[in-house]
PDB file of C-alpha atoms in Angstrom:
ATOM      1  CA  GLN O 193     144.517-218.323 -97.332  1.00  0.00           C
ATOM      2  CA  VAL O 194     142.230-216.038 -99.287  1.00  0.00           C
ATOM      3  CA  GLU O 195     140.949-216.679-102.824  1.00  0.00           C
ATOM      4  CA  LEU O 196     139.819-213.793-104.921  1.00  0.00           C
ATOM      5  CA  VAL O 197     137.534-214.058-107.917  1.00  0.00           C
ATOM      6  CA  GLU O 198     136.869-211.200-110.306  1.00  0.00           C
ATOM      7  CA  SER O 199     133.914-210.806-112.597  1.00  0.00           C
ATOM      8  CA  GLY O 200     132.301-208.156-114.760  1.00  0.00           C
ATOM      9  CA  GLY O 201     134.851-207.628-117.470  1.00  0.00           C
ATOM     10  CA  GLY O 202     133.922-207.362-121.126  1.00  0.00           C
ATOM     11  CA  SER O 203     134.067-205.282-124.228  1.00  0.00           C
ATOM     12  CA  VAL O 204     132.566-201.818-124.543  1.00  0.00           C
ATOM     13  CA  GLN O 205     132.897-198.808-126.745  1.00  0.00           C
ATOM     14  CA  ALA O 206     134.650-195.665-125.593  1.00  0.00           C
ATOM     15  CA  GLY O 207     132.505-193.668-123.305  1.00  0.00           C
ATOM     16  CA  GLY O 208     130.763-196.725-121.946  1.00  0.00           C
ATOM     17  CA  SER O 209     130.703-198.206-118.449  1.00  0.00           C
ATOM     18  CA  LEU O 210     131.515-201.517-116.765  1.00  0.00           C
ATOM     19  CA  ARG O 211     131.298-202.670-113.145  1.00  0.00           C
ATOM     20  CA  LEU O 212     133.834-205.104-111.921  1.00  0.00           C
ATOM     21  CA  SER O 213     133.254-207.279-108.874  1.00  0.00           C
ATOM     22  CA  CYS O 214     135.793-209.010-106.574  1.00  0.00           C
ATOM     23  CA  GLU O 215     134.583-211.672-104.141  1.00  0.00           C
ATOM     24  CA  ALA O 216     136.866-213.141-101.489  1.00  0.00           C
ATOM     25  CA  SER O 217     136.564-216.707-100.116  1.00  0.00           C
ATOM     26  CA  THR O 218     136.876-215.237 -96.611  1.00  0.00           C
ATOM     27  CA  TYR O 219     136.941-211.747 -95.160  1.00  0.00           C
ATOM     28  CA  THR O 220     139.507-211.281 -92.454  1.00  0.00           C
ATOM     29  CA  ARG O 221     142.226-208.802 -91.490  1.00  0.00           C
ATOM     30  CA  ASP O 222     143.955-210.077 -94.650  1.00  0.00           C
ATOM     31  CA  THR O 223     141.306-208.321 -96.726  1.00  0.00           C
ATOM     32  CA  TYR O 224     141.259-204.963 -94.931  1.00  0.00           C
ATOM     33  CA  CYS O 225     143.220-203.590 -97.836  1.00  0.00           C
ATOM     34  CA  MET O 226     141.744-204.376-101.231  1.00  0.00           C
ATOM     35  CA  ALA O 227     142.759-202.947-104.586  1.00  0.00           C
ATOM     36  CA  TRP O 228     142.335-203.104-108.317  1.00  0.00           C
ATOM     37  CA  PHE O 229     145.365-203.378-110.527  1.00  0.00           C
ATOM     38  CA  ARG O 230     145.548-203.524-114.260  1.00  0.00           C
ATOM     39  CA  GLN O 231     148.110-204.661-116.833  1.00  0.00           C
ATOM     40  CA  ALA O 232     147.891-203.766-120.438  1.00  0.00           C
ATOM     41  CA  GLU O 233     149.824-205.766-123.030  1.00  0.00           C
ATOM     42  CA  GLY O 234     153.480-204.763-123.026  1.00  0.00           C
ATOM     43  CA  LYS O 235     153.068-202.432-120.031  1.00  0.00           C
ATOM     44  CA  LYS O 236     153.866-202.567-116.342  1.00  0.00           C
ATOM     45  CA  ARG O 237     151.165-203.451-113.805  1.00  0.00           C
ATOM     46  CA  GLU O 238     149.448-200.356-112.463  1.00  0.00           C
ATOM     47  CA  ARG O 239     147.444-199.851-109.289  1.00  0.00           C
ATOM     48  CA  VAL O 240     144.142-198.347-110.274  1.00  0.00           C
ATOM     49  CA  ALA O 241     142.271-197.977-107.062  1.00  0.00           C
ATOM     50  CA  LEU O 242     142.503-198.993-103.421  1.00  0.00           C
ATOM     51  CA  ILE O 243     140.159-199.229-100.447  1.00  0.00           C
ATOM     52  CA  ASN O 244     141.271-199.423 -96.862  1.00  0.00           C
ATOM     53  CA  SER O 245     138.320-200.656 -94.897  1.00  0.00           C
ATOM     54  CA  GLY O 246     140.219-200.198 -91.588  1.00  0.00           C
ATOM     55  CA  LEU O 247     140.645-196.459 -92.136  1.00  0.00           C
ATOM     56  CA  GLY O 248     137.666-196.002 -94.477  1.00  0.00           C
ATOM     57  CA  THR O 249     139.775-194.411 -97.198  1.00  0.00           C
ATOM     58  CA  THR O 250     140.174-194.770-100.971  1.00  0.00           C
ATOM     59  CA  GLU O 251     142.974-193.932-103.374  1.00  0.00           C
ATOM     60  CA  TYR O 252     142.962-193.631-107.148  1.00  0.00           C
ATOM     61  CA  ALA O 253     145.523-193.438-109.881  1.00  0.00           C
ATOM     62  CA  ASP O 254     145.532-190.026-111.583  1.00  0.00           C
ATOM     63  CA  SER O 255     144.563-191.733-114.861  1.00  0.00           C
ATOM     64  CA  VAL O 256     141.193-192.848-113.517  1.00  0.00           C
ATOM     65  CA  LYS O 257     140.231-190.139-111.016  1.00  0.00           C
ATOM     66  CA  GLY O 258     136.764-188.833-111.648  1.00  0.00           C
ATOM     67  CA  ARG O 259     135.882-191.845-113.824  1.00  0.00           C
ATOM     68  CA  PHE O 260     136.321-194.925-111.598  1.00  0.00           C
ATOM     69  CA  THR O 261     134.814-195.524-108.172  1.00  0.00           C
ATOM     70  CA  ILE O 262     135.932-198.315-105.803  1.00  0.00           C
ATOM     71  CA  SER O 263     133.469-199.401-103.132  1.00  0.00           C
ATOM     72  CA  GLN O 264     132.755-201.996-100.549  1.00  0.00           C
ATOM     73  CA  ASP O 265     129.608-201.953 -98.402  1.00  0.00           C
ATOM     74  CA  ASN O 266     131.465-203.321 -95.325  1.00  0.00           C
ATOM     75  CA  ARG O 267     134.536-205.344 -94.479  1.00  0.00           C
ATOM     76  CA  LYS O 268     132.782-208.669 -95.198  1.00  0.00           C
ATOM     77  CA  SER O 269     131.249-207.806 -98.524  1.00  0.00           C
ATOM     78  CA  PRO O 270     132.533-207.932-102.142  1.00  0.00           C
ATOM     79  CA  MET O 271     134.506-205.091-103.570  1.00  0.00           C
ATOM     80  CA  TYR O 272     133.464-203.257-106.741  1.00  0.00           C
ATOM     81  CA  LEU O 273     135.022-200.981-109.329  1.00  0.00           C
ATOM     82  CA  GLN O 274     132.562-198.831-111.249  1.00  0.00           C
ATOM     83  CA  MET O 275     134.234-197.673-114.450  1.00  0.00           C
ATOM     84  CA  ASN O 276     132.581-194.826-116.359  1.00  0.00           C
ATOM     85  CA  ASN O 277     133.589-192.927-119.446  1.00  0.00           C
ATOM     86  CA  LEU O 278     135.917-195.712-120.460  1.00  0.00           C
ATOM     87  CA  LYS O 279     138.769-194.980-122.885  1.00  0.00           C
ATOM     88  CA  PRO O 280     140.760-197.268-125.128  1.00  0.00           C
ATOM     89  CA  ASP O 281     143.732-196.747-122.803  1.00  0.00           C
ATOM     90  CA  ASP O 282     141.744-198.532-120.097  1.00  0.00           C
ATOM     91  CA  THR O 283     142.022-201.774-122.042  1.00  0.00           C
ATOM     92  CA  ALA O 284     143.852-204.270-119.787  1.00  0.00           C
ATOM     93  CA  ILE O 285     143.449-207.273-117.629  1.00  0.00           C
ATOM     94  CA  TYR O 286     142.125-206.126-114.250  1.00  0.00           C
ATOM     95  CA  TYR O 287     143.187-207.909-111.116  1.00  0.00           C
ATOM     96  CA  CYS O 288     141.759-207.841-107.624  1.00  0.00           C
ATOM     97  CA  ALA O 289     144.250-207.948-104.731  1.00  0.00           C
ATOM     98  CA  ALA O 290     144.098-208.086-100.948  1.00  0.00           C
ATOM     99  CA  ALA O 291     146.458-207.640 -98.004  1.00  0.00           C
ATOM    100  CA  SER O 292     146.665-206.905 -94.324  1.00  0.00           C
ATOM    101  CA  PRO O 293     147.370-203.298 -93.307  1.00  0.00           C
ATOM    102  CA  VAL O 294     150.997-202.445 -92.471  1.00  0.00           C
ATOM    103  CA  VAL O 295     152.414-199.612 -90.487  1.00  0.00           C
ATOM    104  CA  LEU O 296     149.818-197.206 -89.003  1.00  0.00           C
ATOM    105  CA  ARG O 297     147.024-199.283 -90.541  1.00  0.00           C
ATOM    106  CA  ARG O 298     147.995-198.154 -94.024  1.00  0.00           C
ATOM    107  CA  CYS O 299     147.880-200.416 -97.017  1.00  0.00           C
ATOM    108  CA  PRO O 300     151.045-201.794 -98.664  1.00  0.00           C
ATOM    109  CA  LEU O 301     152.763-199.614-101.217  1.00  0.00           C
ATOM    110  CA  GLY O 302     152.747-200.441-104.882  1.00  0.00           C
ATOM    111  CA  ASP O 303     151.803-204.028-105.724  1.00  0.00           C
ATOM    112  CA  ASP O 304     153.040-205.556-102.502  1.00  0.00           C
ATOM    113  CA  PHE O 305     149.764-207.339-101.917  1.00  0.00           C
ATOM    114  CA  THR O 306     149.522-210.903-100.579  1.00  0.00           C
ATOM    115  CA  TYR O 307     146.568-212.359-102.464  1.00  0.00           C
ATOM    116  CA  TRP O 308     145.628-211.971-106.144  1.00  0.00           C
ATOM    117  CA  GLY O 309     142.805-213.013-108.357  1.00  0.00           C
ATOM    118  CA  LYS O 310     143.282-214.410-111.811  1.00  0.00           C
ATOM    119  CA  GLY O 311     142.008-211.314-113.592  1.00  0.00           C
ATOM    120  CA  THR O 312     139.271-210.246-115.875  1.00  0.00           C
ATOM    121  CA  GLN O 313     139.718-208.710-119.309  1.00  0.00           C
ATOM    122  CA  VAL O 314     138.405-205.237-120.052  1.00  0.00           C
ATOM    123  CA  THR O 315     138.538-204.084-123.748  1.00  0.00           C
ATOM    124  CA  VAL O 316     137.510-200.590-124.777  1.00  0.00           C
ATOM    125  CA  SER O 317     137.185-199.882-128.508  1.00  0.00           C
ATOM    126  CA  SER O 318     137.342-196.487-130.097  1.00  0.00           C
TER     127      SER O 318
END
């Protein structure tokens, strides 16, 4: 069982930056895939960024490419999401998620992740 705890959310003005952190209670094969999701009020949950520590790859939603950076120093360290040039549309609850790799060491599609944090609120004002 893996527990995930997010931190770093808050309120900023448009153009500002925030850095989210996600710490796992244990780092195993179940945390080889780690991702950030967000859900704005009245909208569907969206995967924002993903890191596959097994393959050493990252993926981003088109809406955040060039502004957000996901990172993890190694497989047994916390995961981060550096968010720059924030926009009001980035306002949402941000969730950390983790899962084991699936076929060909790839990460699960969509939001088919095993473990989830409770979320941290990010609010961007115009």
